[in-house]
Amino acid sequence: MVSILCNCALAVVGVGGLILALSSLRTIRLQTKSIERQTQTLVESQRARIVALAHGDVPKTLDNPANRRMEVRLENLGSTPAHDLIYETWIEIIRFPFKDFTSAATHFRSPDPVTVYRTDTPFIINIPLGRPVAEQEWTLVRRADAFVCVRIHLDYADSFGRTSVDFGYYVTPAGIAFLPKYNNTVQTDES
C-alpha cells in the first residue's frame, strides 16, 4: 500500500513538473517572439529607405515645349547607404482612368548602379517625355483631360538585404498626385 501511495505521489509530482515545464516553454516561446519583433524593428530602423519626390516646379518644367521633362529627387532617409541602386523610369501622357503605361511610354533603365548615401545632397533623376507633343495634346493636359504619368522603379541593396520599390505619380494643374498601382515596396532579407 505504501508503494502505491509513493507511486501516486511521484505521479502527481511528475504531472506537476510536466505542467510547470510546459508553462515555462510557453513563456520562452512568447519571449522569443517578442525578441524577434524587437530585432525586426531594429533592422527596419537601420535599413536604407529611398524616397522619390518631385523636384523643382514640375508644371513649369513640363510646360517647356523645347524640353518637356520631370525631375525627381531620390533621398535616402534610412541609416545605411543604398548601394547597387538601379532605377527605371516610365513617362507618358495618358487619359484616365489609368490602367497602365503603354508601349508608347518613354522608358529608361540606368546602365550603371549608384550608391545613395544619407546626406543632404539628393540624387536627381531627369525624366524627359522623349518626344514632341502636339499643341492639341498639350491642351488636353492643361485642361486635365489627360495627364503626364510617371513611374519610378528602384532596386537597391543595403546591409540587410535587397529592396524593390515603385513610385507612381501623375501631374495635375494643382500639383502631383499618386498612381495607386505603383506605390509599393518589397524587401528581401539576406540570411
Coordinates of N, CA, C and O in Angstrom, one line a residue:
M1 N 0.8 -1.2 0.0 CA 0.0 0.0 0.0 C 0.9 1.3 0.0 O 0.5 2.2 -0.6
V2 N 1.9 1.2 0.8 CA 2.9 2.3 0.8 C 3.5 2.6 -0.5 O 3.6 3.7 -0.9
S3 N 3.8 1.5 -1.2 CA 4.4 1.7 -2.5 C 3.4 2.3 -3.5 O 3.8 3.1 -4.4
I4 N 2.1 2.0 -3.4 CA 1.1 2.6 -4.3 C 1.0 4.0 -4.0 O 0.9 4.9 -4.9
L5 N 1.0 4.4 -2.7 CA 0.9 5.8 -2.3 C 2.2 6.6 -2.8 O 2.1 7.7 -3.3
C6 N 3.3 5.9 -2.7 CA 4.5 6.6 -3.2 C 4.5 6.8 -4.7 O 4.9 7.8 -5.2
N7 N 4.0 5.7 -5.4 CA 3.9 5.9 -6.8 C 2.9 7.0 -7.2 O 3.2 7.7 -8.2
C8 N 1.8 7.0 -6.5 CA 0.8 8.1 -6.8 C 1.4 9.5 -6.5 O 1.2 10.4 -7.3
A9 N 2.1 9.6 -5.4 CA 2.8 10.8 -5.1 C 3.8 11.2 -6.2 O 3.9 12.4 -6.6
L10 N 4.6 10.2 -6.6 CA 5.5 10.5 -7.7 C 4.9 10.9 -9.0 O 5.3 11.8 -9.7
A11 N 3.7 10.3 -9.3 CA 3.0 10.6 -10.5 C 2.4 12.0 -10.4 O 2.5 12.8 -11.4
V12 N 1.9 12.4 -9.2 CA 1.4 13.8 -9.0 C 2.5 14.8 -9.2 O 2.4 15.8 -9.9
V13 N 3.7 14.5 -8.6 CA 4.8 15.4 -8.7 C 5.3 15.4 -10.1 O 5.6 16.5 -10.7
G14 N 5.3 14.3 -10.9 CA 5.7 14.3 -12.3 C 4.8 15.1 -13.1 O 5.2 15.8 -14.0
V15 N 3.5 14.9 -12.9 CA 2.5 15.7 -13.7 C 2.6 17.2 -13.4 O 2.6 18.1 -14.3
G16 N 2.8 17.5 -12.1 CA 3.1 18.9 -11.8 C 4.3 19.5 -12.4 O 4.3 20.6 -12.9
G17 N 5.4 18.7 -12.4 CA 6.6 19.1 -13.1 C 6.4 19.3 -14.6 O 6.9 20.2 -15.2
L18 N 5.6 18.4 -15.2 CA 5.3 18.5 -16.6 C 4.5 19.8 -16.9 O 4.8 20.5 -17.9
I19 N 3.6 20.1 -16.1 CA 2.8 21.3 -16.3 C 3.7 22.5 -16.2 O 3.6 23.5 -16.9
L20 N 4.5 22.5 -15.2 CA 5.5 23.6 -14.9 C 6.4 23.7 -16.1 O 6.7 24.9 -16.6
A21 N 6.9 22.6 -16.7 CA 7.8 22.7 -17.8 C 7.1 23.2 -19.0 O 7.7 24.1 -19.8
L22 N 5.9 22.8 -19.3 CA 5.1 23.3 -20.5 C 4.8 24.8 -20.3 O 4.9 25.5 -21.3
S23 N 4.5 25.2 -19.1 CA 4.3 26.6 -18.8 C 5.6 27.4 -19.1 O 5.5 28.5 -19.7
S24 N 6.7 26.9 -18.7 CA 8.0 27.6 -18.9 C 8.3 27.6 -20.4 O 8.8 28.7 -20.9
L25 N 8.0 26.6 -21.1 CA 8.2 26.6 -22.6 C 7.3 27.6 -23.3 O 7.8 28.3 -24.2
R26 N 6.1 27.7 -22.8 CA 5.2 28.7 -23.4 C 5.8 30.1 -23.2 O 5.8 31.0 -24.1
T27 N 6.2 30.4 -22.0 CA 6.8 31.7 -21.6 C 8.0 32.0 -22.5 O 8.2 33.1 -23.0
I28 N 8.9 31.0 -22.7 CA 10.1 31.1 -23.5 C 9.7 31.4 -25.0 O 10.3 32.3 -25.6
R29 N 8.7 30.7 -25.5 CA 8.2 31.0 -26.8 C 7.7 32.4 -27.0 O 8.0 33.1 -28.0
L30 N 6.9 32.9 -26.0 CA 6.4 34.3 -26.1 C 7.6 35.3 -26.0 O 7.6 36.3 -26.7
Q31 N 8.6 35.0 -25.2 CA 9.7 35.9 -25.1 C 10.5 35.9 -26.4 O 11.0 36.9 -26.8
T32 N 10.6 34.7 -27.0 CA 11.4 34.6 -28.3 C 10.6 35.4 -29.4 O 11.3 36.2 -30.1
K33 N 9.3 35.3 -29.4 CA 8.6 36.1 -30.4 C 8.7 37.6 -30.2 O 8.9 38.4 -31.1
S34 N 8.8 38.0 -28.9 CA 8.9 39.4 -28.6 C 10.3 39.9 -29.0 O 10.5 41.0 -29.6
I35 N 11.3 39.1 -28.8 CA 12.7 39.4 -29.2 C 12.8 39.5 -30.7 O 13.4 40.4 -31.3
E36 N 12.1 38.6 -31.4 CA 12.1 38.6 -32.9 C 11.5 39.9 -33.4 O 12.0 40.5 -34.3
R37 N 10.4 40.3 -32.8 CA 9.7 41.6 -33.2 C 10.6 42.8 -32.9 O 10.7 43.7 -33.8
Q38 N 11.3 42.8 -31.8 CA 12.2 43.9 -31.5 C 13.4 43.9 -32.4 O 13.8 45.0 -32.9
T39 N 13.9 42.8 -32.8 CA 15.0 42.7 -33.7 C 14.6 43.2 -35.1 O 15.3 44.0 -35.7
Q40 N 13.4 42.8 -35.6 CA 12.9 43.2 -36.8 C 12.7 44.8 -36.8 O 13.0 45.4 -37.8
T41 N 12.2 45.3 -35.7 CA 12.0 46.8 -35.6 C 13.4 47.5 -35.7 O 13.5 48.5 -36.4
L42 N 14.4 46.9 -35.0 CA 15.7 47.5 -35.1 C 16.3 47.4 -36.5 O 16.8 48.4 -37.0
V43 N 16.1 46.3 -37.2 CA 16.6 46.2 -38.6 C 15.9 47.2 -39.4 O 16.5 47.9 -40.2
E44 N 14.6 47.3 -39.3 CA 13.8 48.3 -40.1 C 14.3 49.7 -39.9 O 14.3 50.5 -40.8
S45 N 14.7 50.0 -38.7 CA 15.1 51.4 -38.3 C 16.5 51.7 -38.9 O 16.8 52.9 -39.1
Q46 N 17.2 50.7 -39.3 CA 18.6 50.9 -39.8 C 18.7 50.7 -41.3 O 19.7 51.1 -41.9
R47 N 17.7 50.2 -42.0 CA 17.7 50.0 -43.4 C 17.8 51.3 -44.2 O 17.4 52.3 -43.7
A48 N 18.4 51.2 -45.4 CA 18.3 52.3 -46.3 C 16.8 52.5 -46.7 O 16.1 51.5 -46.9
R49 N 16.4 53.7 -46.8 CA 15.0 53.9 -47.2 C 15.0 55.1 -48.2 O 15.1 56.2 -47.9
I50 N 14.8 54.7 -49.5 CA 14.9 55.6 -50.6 C 13.5 56.1 -50.9 O 12.6 55.3 -51.1
V51 N 13.3 57.4 -51.0 CA 12.0 58.0 -51.4 C 12.3 58.8 -52.7 O 13.4 59.3 -52.9
A52 N 11.2 58.8 -53.5 CA 11.3 59.6 -54.8 C 10.3 60.7 -54.7 O 9.1 60.5 -54.5
L53 N 10.8 62.0 -54.8 CA 9.9 63.1 -54.6 C 10.1 64.1 -55.8 O 11.2 64.1 -56.4
A54 N 9.0 64.7 -56.1 CA 9.1 65.7 -57.2 C 10.1 66.8 -56.9 O 10.3 67.2 -55.8
H55 N 10.9 67.2 -57.9 CA 11.9 68.2 -57.7 C 11.6 69.4 -58.6 O 11.3 69.3 -59.8
G56 N 11.7 70.6 -58.1 CA 11.5 71.8 -58.8 C 10.1 72.1 -59.1 O 9.2 71.5 -58.4
D57 N 9.8 73.0 -60.0 CA 8.4 73.4 -60.4 C 8.0 72.5 -61.5 O 8.2 72.7 -62.7
V58 N 7.3 71.4 -61.2 CA 7.0 70.3 -62.2 C 6.1 70.8 -63.3 O 6.5 70.6 -64.5
P59 N 5.0 71.5 -63.0 CA 4.2 72.0 -64.2 C 5.0 73.0 -65.1 O 4.9 72.9 -66.3
K60 N 5.8 73.8 -64.5 CA 6.6 74.7 -65.4 C 7.7 74.0 -66.2 O 7.8 74.2 -67.4
T61 N 8.3 73.0 -65.6 CA 9.3 72.2 -66.3 C 8.7 71.4 -67.4 O 9.2 71.3 -68.5
L62 N 7.5 70.8 -67.2 CA 6.8 70.1 -68.2 C 6.2 71.0 -69.3 O 6.1 70.5 -70.4
D63 N 6.0 72.2 -69.0 CA 5.3 73.2 -69.9 C 6.4 73.8 -70.9 O 6.0 74.5 -71.8
N64 N 7.6 73.4 -70.8 CA 8.7 73.9 -71.7 C 8.6 73.0 -73.0 O 9.1 71.9 -73.0
P65 N 8.1 73.6 -74.1 CA 8.0 72.8 -75.3 C 9.3 72.3 -75.9 O 9.3 71.2 -76.5
A66 N 10.4 72.9 -75.6 CA 11.7 72.5 -76.1 C 12.2 71.3 -75.3 O 13.1 70.6 -75.9
N67 N 11.8 71.1 -74.1 CA 12.4 70.0 -73.3 C 11.4 69.6 -72.2 O 11.6 69.9 -71.0
R68 N 10.3 69.0 -72.6 CA 9.3 68.6 -71.6 C 9.8 67.4 -70.8 O 10.2 66.4 -71.3
R69 N 9.9 67.6 -69.5 CA 10.5 66.6 -68.6 C 10.0 66.8 -67.2 O 9.4 67.9 -66.9
M70 N 10.3 65.9 -66.4 CA 10.0 65.9 -64.9 C 11.3 65.6 -64.2 O 12.0 64.7 -64.7
E71 N 11.6 66.3 -63.1 CA 12.7 65.9 -62.3 C 12.3 65.3 -61.0 O 11.3 65.8 -60.4
V72 N 12.9 64.2 -60.6 CA 12.6 63.5 -59.4 C 13.9 63.4 -58.6 O 14.9 63.1 -59.1
R73 N 13.8 63.7 -57.3 CA 15.0 63.6 -56.4 C 14.8 62.3 -55.6 O 13.7 62.1 -55.1
L74 N 15.9 61.6 -55.5 CA 15.9 60.4 -54.6 C 16.7 60.8 -53.4 O 17.8 61.3 -53.4
E75 N 16.1 60.5 -52.3 CA 16.7 60.8 -51.0 C 16.7 59.5 -50.1 O 15.7 58.8 -50.1
N76 N 17.8 59.3 -49.4 CA 17.9 58.2 -48.5 C 17.6 58.7 -47.1 O 18.4 59.4 -46.5
L77 N 16.4 58.3 -46.6 CA 16.0 58.7 -45.3 C 16.4 57.6 -44.2 O 16.1 57.8 -43.1
G78 N 17.1 56.5 -44.7 CA 17.5 55.5 -43.7 C 18.8 55.8 -43.1 O 19.4 56.8 -43.4
S79 N 19.3 54.8 -42.4 CA 20.6 55.0 -41.7 C 21.8 54.4 -42.4 O 22.9 54.7 -42.1
T80 N 21.5 53.6 -43.4 CA 22.6 52.9 -44.1 C 22.6 53.3 -45.6 O 21.5 53.7 -46.1
P81 N 23.7 53.2 -46.3 CA 23.7 53.5 -47.7 C 22.9 52.5 -48.5 O 22.8 51.4 -48.1
A82 N 22.3 53.0 -49.6 CA 21.6 52.2 -50.6 C 22.6 52.0 -51.7 O 23.0 52.9 -52.4
H83 N 23.2 50.8 -51.8 CA 24.2 50.5 -52.9 C 23.6 49.6 -54.0 O 22.5 49.0 -53.8
D84 N 24.3 49.6 -55.1 CA 23.9 48.9 -56.3 C 22.5 49.3 -56.7 O 21.7 48.5 -57.2
L85 N 22.2 50.6 -56.6 CA 20.9 51.1 -57.0 C 20.8 51.2 -58.5 O 21.6 51.9 -59.1
I86 N 19.8 50.6 -59.0 CA 19.4 50.7 -60.4 C 18.0 51.3 -60.5 O 17.1 50.9 -59.7
Y87 N 17.8 52.3 -61.3 CA 16.4 52.8 -61.4 C 15.9 52.7 -62.9 O 16.7 52.7 -63.8
E88 N 14.6 52.6 -62.9 CA 13.9 52.6 -64.2 C 12.8 53.7 -64.2 O 12.2 53.8 -63.1
T89 N 12.6 54.3 -65.3 CA 11.5 55.3 -65.3 C 10.6 55.1 -66.5 O 11.1 54.6 -67.6
W90 N 9.4 55.5 -66.4 CA 8.4 55.5 -67.5 C 7.7 56.8 -67.4 O 7.4 57.3 -66.3
I91 N 7.5 57.4 -68.6 CA 6.7 58.7 -68.6 C 5.8 58.7 -69.8 O 6.3 58.2 -70.9
E92 N 4.6 59.1 -69.7 CA 3.6 59.1 -70.8 C 2.5 60.0 -70.5 O 2.1 60.2 -69.3
I93 N 1.9 60.5 -71.5 CA 0.6 61.3 -71.4 C -0.5 60.3 -71.6 O -0.6 59.6 -72.6
I94 N -1.4 60.2 -70.6 CA -2.4 59.2 -70.6 C -3.8 59.8 -70.2 O -3.8 60.7 -69.3
R95 N -4.8 59.4 -70.9 CA -6.2 59.8 -70.4 C -6.6 58.8 -69.4 O -6.3 57.6 -69.4
F96 N -7.4 59.3 -68.4 CA -7.9 58.5 -67.3 C -9.2 57.8 -67.7 O -9.9 58.4 -68.5
P97 N -9.6 56.7 -67.1 CA -9.0 56.1 -66.0 C -7.7 55.4 -66.4 O -7.6 54.8 -67.4
F98 N -6.7 55.5 -65.5 CA -5.4 54.9 -65.7 C -5.5 53.4 -65.5 O -6.0 52.9 -64.5
K99 N -4.9 52.7 -66.5 CA -4.8 51.2 -66.4 C -3.4 50.8 -66.3 O -3.0 50.1 -65.4
D100 N -2.5 51.3 -67.2 CA -1.1 51.0 -67.1 C -0.4 51.9 -68.2 O -1.1 52.5 -69.0
F101 N 0.9 51.9 -68.2 CA 1.6 52.5 -69.2 C 1.6 51.6 -70.5 O 1.4 50.4 -70.4
T102 N 1.6 52.3 -71.6 CA 1.6 51.5 -72.9 C 2.9 51.4 -73.5 O 3.9 52.0 -72.9
S103 N 3.0 50.8 -74.7 CA 4.3 50.7 -75.3 C 4.8 52.1 -75.9 O 5.9 52.2 -76.2
A104 N 3.9 53.1 -75.8 CA 4.3 54.4 -76.3 C 5.0 55.2 -75.2 O 5.6 56.3 -75.4
A105 N 5.1 54.7 -74.0 CA 5.7 55.3 -72.9 C 7.2 55.4 -73.2 O 7.8 54.5 -73.8
T106 N 7.8 56.5 -72.7 CA 9.3 56.6 -72.8 C 9.9 55.9 -71.6 O 9.6 56.3 -70.4
H107 N 10.6 54.9 -71.8 CA 11.2 54.0 -70.7 C 12.7 54.2 -70.7 O 13.3 54.2 -71.8
F108 N 13.3 54.2 -69.5 CA 14.7 54.3 -69.4 C 15.1 53.4 -68.2 O 14.5 53.4 -67.1
R109 N 16.2 52.7 -68.4 CA 16.8 51.9 -67.3 C 18.3 52.4 -67.1 O 19.0 52.4 -68.1
S110 N 18.7 52.8 -65.9 CA 20.0 53.3 -65.7 C 21.0 52.2 -66.0 O 20.8 51.0 -65.6
P111 N 22.1 52.5 -66.8 CA 23.0 51.5 -67.2 C 24.0 51.0 -66.1 O 24.5 49.9 -66.1
D112 N 24.2 51.9 -65.1 CA 25.2 51.6 -64.1 C 24.6 51.8 -62.7 O 23.9 52.8 -62.5
P113 N 25.0 50.9 -61.8 CA 24.5 51.1 -60.4 C 25.1 52.3 -59.7 O 26.3 52.6 -60.0
V114 N 24.4 52.9 -58.8 CA 25.0 54.0 -58.0 C 24.7 53.7 -56.5 O 24.0 52.8 -56.2
T115 N 25.4 54.5 -55.7 CA 25.2 54.4 -54.2 C 24.6 55.7 -53.8 O 25.1 56.8 -54.1
V116 N 23.5 55.6 -53.0 CA 22.9 56.8 -52.4 C 23.1 56.8 -50.9 O 22.6 55.9 -50.2
Y117 N 23.8 57.8 -50.4 CA 24.1 57.9 -49.0 C 23.1 58.7 -48.3 O 22.4 59.5 -49.0
R118 N 23.1 58.6 -47.0 CA 22.2 59.5 -46.2 C 23.0 60.9 -46.1 O 23.8 61.0 -45.3
T119 N 22.6 61.8 -47.0 CA 23.3 63.1 -47.0 C 22.2 64.1 -47.3 O 21.1 63.9 -47.6
D120 N 22.7 65.4 -47.3 CA 21.8 66.5 -47.6 C 21.7 66.7 -49.1 O 21.0 67.5 -49.6
T121 N 22.5 66.0 -49.9 CA 22.5 66.2 -51.3 C 21.7 65.1 -52.0 O 22.1 63.9 -52.0
P122 N 20.5 65.4 -52.5 CA 19.7 64.4 -53.2 C 20.3 64.0 -54.5 O 21.1 64.7 -55.2
F123 N 19.9 62.9 -55.0 CA 20.2 62.3 -56.3 C 19.1 62.7 -57.2 O 17.9 62.2 -57.0
I124 N 19.3 63.5 -58.3 CA 18.3 64.0 -59.2 C 18.2 63.1 -60.4 O 19.2 62.9 -61.1
I125 N 17.0 62.6 -60.7 CA 16.7 61.9 -62.0 C 16.0 62.8 -62.9 O 15.0 63.4 -62.5
N126 N 16.4 62.9 -64.1 CA 15.8 63.7 -65.1 C 15.0 62.7 -66.0 O 15.5 61.8 -66.6
I127 N 13.7 63.0 -66.1 CA 12.8 62.1 -66.9 C 12.2 62.8 -68.0 O 11.1 63.5 -67.9
P128 N 12.8 62.8 -69.2 CA 12.2 63.6 -70.3 C 11.1 62.8 -71.0 O 11.0 61.6 -71.0
L129 N 10.1 63.6 -71.5 CA 9.0 63.0 -72.1 C 9.4 62.2 -73.4 O 8.8 61.2 -73.8
G130 N 10.5 62.7 -74.0 CA 11.2 62.0 -75.0 C 10.6 62.0 -76.4 O 11.0 61.3 -77.3
R131 N 9.6 62.9 -76.6 CA 9.0 63.0 -77.9 C 8.4 64.4 -78.0 O 8.0 65.0 -77.0
P132 N 8.2 64.9 -79.3 CA 7.5 66.2 -79.4 C 6.0 65.9 -79.0 O 5.4 64.9 -79.3
V133 N 5.4 67.0 -78.5 CA 4.0 66.9 -78.1 C 3.2 68.0 -78.9 O 3.6 69.1 -78.8
A134 N 2.2 67.5 -79.6 CA 1.4 68.4 -80.4 C 0.6 69.4 -79.5 O 0.3 69.0 -78.3
E135 N 0.4 70.6 -79.9 CA -0.3 71.6 -79.1 C -1.7 71.1 -78.7 O -2.1 71.3 -77.6
Q136 N -2.4 70.3 -79.5 CA -3.7 69.8 -79.2 C -3.6 68.8 -78.0 O -4.4 68.8 -77.1
E137 N -2.6 68.0 -78.0 CA -2.4 67.0 -76.9 C -2.0 67.8 -75.6 O -2.5 67.4 -74.6
W138 N -1.2 68.8 -75.7 CA -0.8 69.5 -74.5 C -2.0 70.3 -74.0 O -2.1 70.5 -72.8
T139 N -2.9 70.7 -74.8 CA -4.1 71.4 -74.4 C -4.9 70.5 -73.5 O -5.5 70.9 -72.5
L140 N -5.0 69.2 -73.9 CA -5.7 68.2 -73.1 C -5.1 68.1 -71.7 O -5.8 68.0 -70.7
V141 N -3.7 68.2 -71.6 CA -3.0 68.1 -70.3 C -3.4 69.4 -69.5 O -3.7 69.3 -68.3
R142 N -3.3 70.5 -70.1 CA -3.6 71.8 -69.4 C -5.0 71.8 -68.9 O -5.3 72.3 -67.8
R143 N -6.0 71.2 -69.6 CA -7.4 71.1 -69.2 C -7.7 70.0 -68.2 O -8.8 69.8 -67.8
A144 N -6.7 69.1 -67.9 CA -6.8 67.9 -67.1 C -7.7 66.9 -67.7 O -8.4 66.2 -67.0
D145 N -7.7 66.8 -69.0 CA -8.4 65.8 -69.8 C -7.4 64.6 -70.0 O -7.8 63.5 -70.4
A146 N -6.1 64.9 -69.9 CA -5.1 63.9 -70.0 C -4.0 64.3 -69.0 O -3.9 65.4 -68.5
F147 N -3.2 63.3 -68.6 CA -2.2 63.6 -67.5 C -0.8 63.0 -67.9 O -0.7 62.0 -68.5
V148 N 0.2 63.8 -67.5 CA 1.5 63.2 -67.6 C 1.7 62.3 -66.4 O 1.6 62.7 -65.2
C149 N 1.9 61.0 -66.7 CA 2.1 60.0 -65.7 C 3.5 59.5 -65.7 O 4.2 59.3 -66.7
V150 N 4.0 59.3 -64.5 CA 5.4 58.9 -64.3 C 5.5 57.7 -63.3 O 4.8 57.7 -62.3
R151 N 6.3 56.7 -63.6 CA 6.6 55.6 -62.7 C 8.1 55.6 -62.5 O 8.9 55.7 -63.5
I152 N 8.5 55.4 -61.3 CA 9.9 55.2 -61.0 C 10.0 53.8 -60.2 O 9.4 53.6 -59.2
H153 N 10.9 53.0 -60.7 CA 11.1 51.7 -60.1 C 12.6 51.7 -59.6 O 13.5 51.9 -60.4
L154 N 12.8 51.4 -58.4 CA 14.2 51.3 -57.8 C 14.4 49.9 -57.3 O 13.6 49.3 -56.7
D155 N 15.7 49.5 -57.5 CA 16.1 48.2 -56.9 C 17.5 48.5 -56.3 O 18.4 49.0 -57.0
Y156 N 17.6 48.2 -55.0 CA 18.9 48.5 -54.3 C 19.1 47.5 -53.2 O 18.2 46.8 -52.8
A157 N 20.4 47.6 -52.7 CA 20.7 46.7 -51.6 C 21.2 47.6 -50.4 O 21.7 48.7 -50.6
D158 N 21.1 47.0 -49.2 CA 21.7 47.6 -48.0 C 22.4 46.5 -47.2 O 22.4 45.3 -47.7
S159 N 22.8 46.8 -46.0 CA 23.4 45.7 -45.2 C 22.5 44.6 -44.8 O 23.0 43.5 -44.4
F160 N 21.2 44.7 -45.0 CA 20.3 43.7 -44.5 C 19.6 42.9 -45.7 O 19.0 41.9 -45.4
G161 N 19.7 43.4 -46.9 CA 19.1 42.7 -48.0 C 18.8 43.6 -49.2 O 19.5 44.6 -49.3
R162 N 17.9 43.2 -50.0 CA 17.5 44.0 -51.2 C 16.1 44.5 -51.0 O 15.3 44.0 -50.3
T163 N 15.9 45.7 -51.7 CA 14.6 46.3 -51.7 C 14.3 46.7 -53.1 O 15.1 47.2 -53.9
S164 N 13.0 46.4 -53.5 CA 12.5 46.9 -54.8 C 11.3 47.8 -54.4 O 10.5 47.4 -53.6
V165 N 11.3 49.0 -55.0 CA 10.2 50.0 -54.6 C 9.7 50.7 -55.9 O 10.5 50.9 -56.8
D166 N 8.4 50.9 -55.9 CA 7.8 51.6 -57.0 C 7.1 52.9 -56.5 O 6.5 52.9 -55.5
F167 N 7.2 53.9 -57.4 CA 6.5 55.2 -57.1 C 5.8 55.5 -58.4 O 6.4 55.4 -59.5
G168 N 4.5 55.9 -58.3 CA 3.8 56.3 -59.4 C 3.1 57.6 -59.2 O 2.5 57.8 -58.1
Y169 N 3.3 58.5 -60.1 CA 2.7 59.9 -60.0 C 2.0 60.3 -61.3 O 2.3 59.8 -62.3
Y170 N 1.1 61.2 -61.1 CA 0.6 62.0 -62.3 C 0.5 63.4 -61.9 O 0.3 63.8 -60.8
V171 N 0.7 64.3 -62.9 CA 0.8 65.7 -62.7 C -0.6 66.3 -63.0 O -1.2 66.1 -64.0
T172 N -1.1 67.1 -62.0 CA -2.4 67.8 -62.2 C -2.0 69.3 -62.2 O -0.9 69.7 -61.8
P173 N -3.0 70.1 -62.6 CA -2.7 71.5 -62.5 C -2.4 72.0 -61.1 O -1.7 73.0 -60.9
A174 N -2.9 71.3 -60.1 CA -2.7 71.7 -58.7 C -1.4 71.1 -58.1 O -1.0 71.4 -57.0
G175 N -0.7 70.1 -58.8 CA 0.5 69.5 -58.3 C 0.5 68.1 -58.7 O -0.1 67.6 -59.6
I176 N 1.2 67.3 -57.8 CA 1.5 65.9 -58.0 C 0.5 65.0 -57.3 O 0.2 65.3 -56.1
A177 N 0.0 64.0 -57.9 CA -0.9 63.0 -57.2 C -0.3 61.6 -57.4 O 0.5 61.4 -58.3
F178 N -0.8 60.7 -56.7 CA -0.3 59.3 -56.7 C -1.1 58.4 -57.7 O -2.3 58.5 -57.7
L179 N -0.4 57.6 -58.4 CA -1.0 56.5 -59.1 C -1.0 55.3 -58.2 O 0.1 54.8 -57.8
P180 N -2.1 54.8 -57.7 CA -2.1 53.8 -56.6 C -1.5 52.5 -57.1 O -1.0 51.7 -56.3
K181 N -1.5 52.2 -58.4 CA -1.0 50.9 -58.9 C 0.5 50.8 -58.6 O 1.0 49.7 -58.4
Y182 N 1.2 51.9 -58.6 CA 2.7 51.9 -58.4 C 3.2 52.6 -57.2 O 3.9 53.5 -57.3
N183 N 2.8 52.1 -56.1 CA 3.3 52.6 -54.8 C 3.4 51.5 -53.8 O 2.5 51.2 -53.1
N184 N 4.6 50.7 -53.9 CA 4.7 49.6 -53.1 C 6.2 49.3 -52.8 O 7.1 49.8 -53.5
T185 N 6.5 48.5 -51.9 CA 7.8 48.1 -51.5 C 7.9 46.6 -51.2 O 7.0 46.1 -50.6
V186 N 9.0 46.0 -51.7 CA 9.2 44.6 -51.4 C 10.6 44.5 -50.9 O 11.6 44.9 -51.6
Q187 N 10.8 43.9 -49.7 CA 12.1 43.7 -49.2 C 12.4 42.2 -49.1 O 11.6 41.4 -48.7
T188 N 13.7 41.9 -49.4 CA 14.2 40.5 -49.3 C 15.4 40.5 -48.3 O 16.4 41.1 -48.7
D189 N 15.2 40.0 -47.2 CA 16.3 39.9 -46.2 C 17.3 38.8 -46.6 O 16.9 37.7 -47.0
E190 N 18.6 39.2 -46.4 CA 19.6 38.2 -46.6 C 19.7 37.3 -45.4 O 19.6 37.8 -44.3
S191 N 19.9 36.0 -45.6 CA 20.0 35.1 -44.4 C 21.4 34.8 -44.1 O 22.3 34.9 -44.8

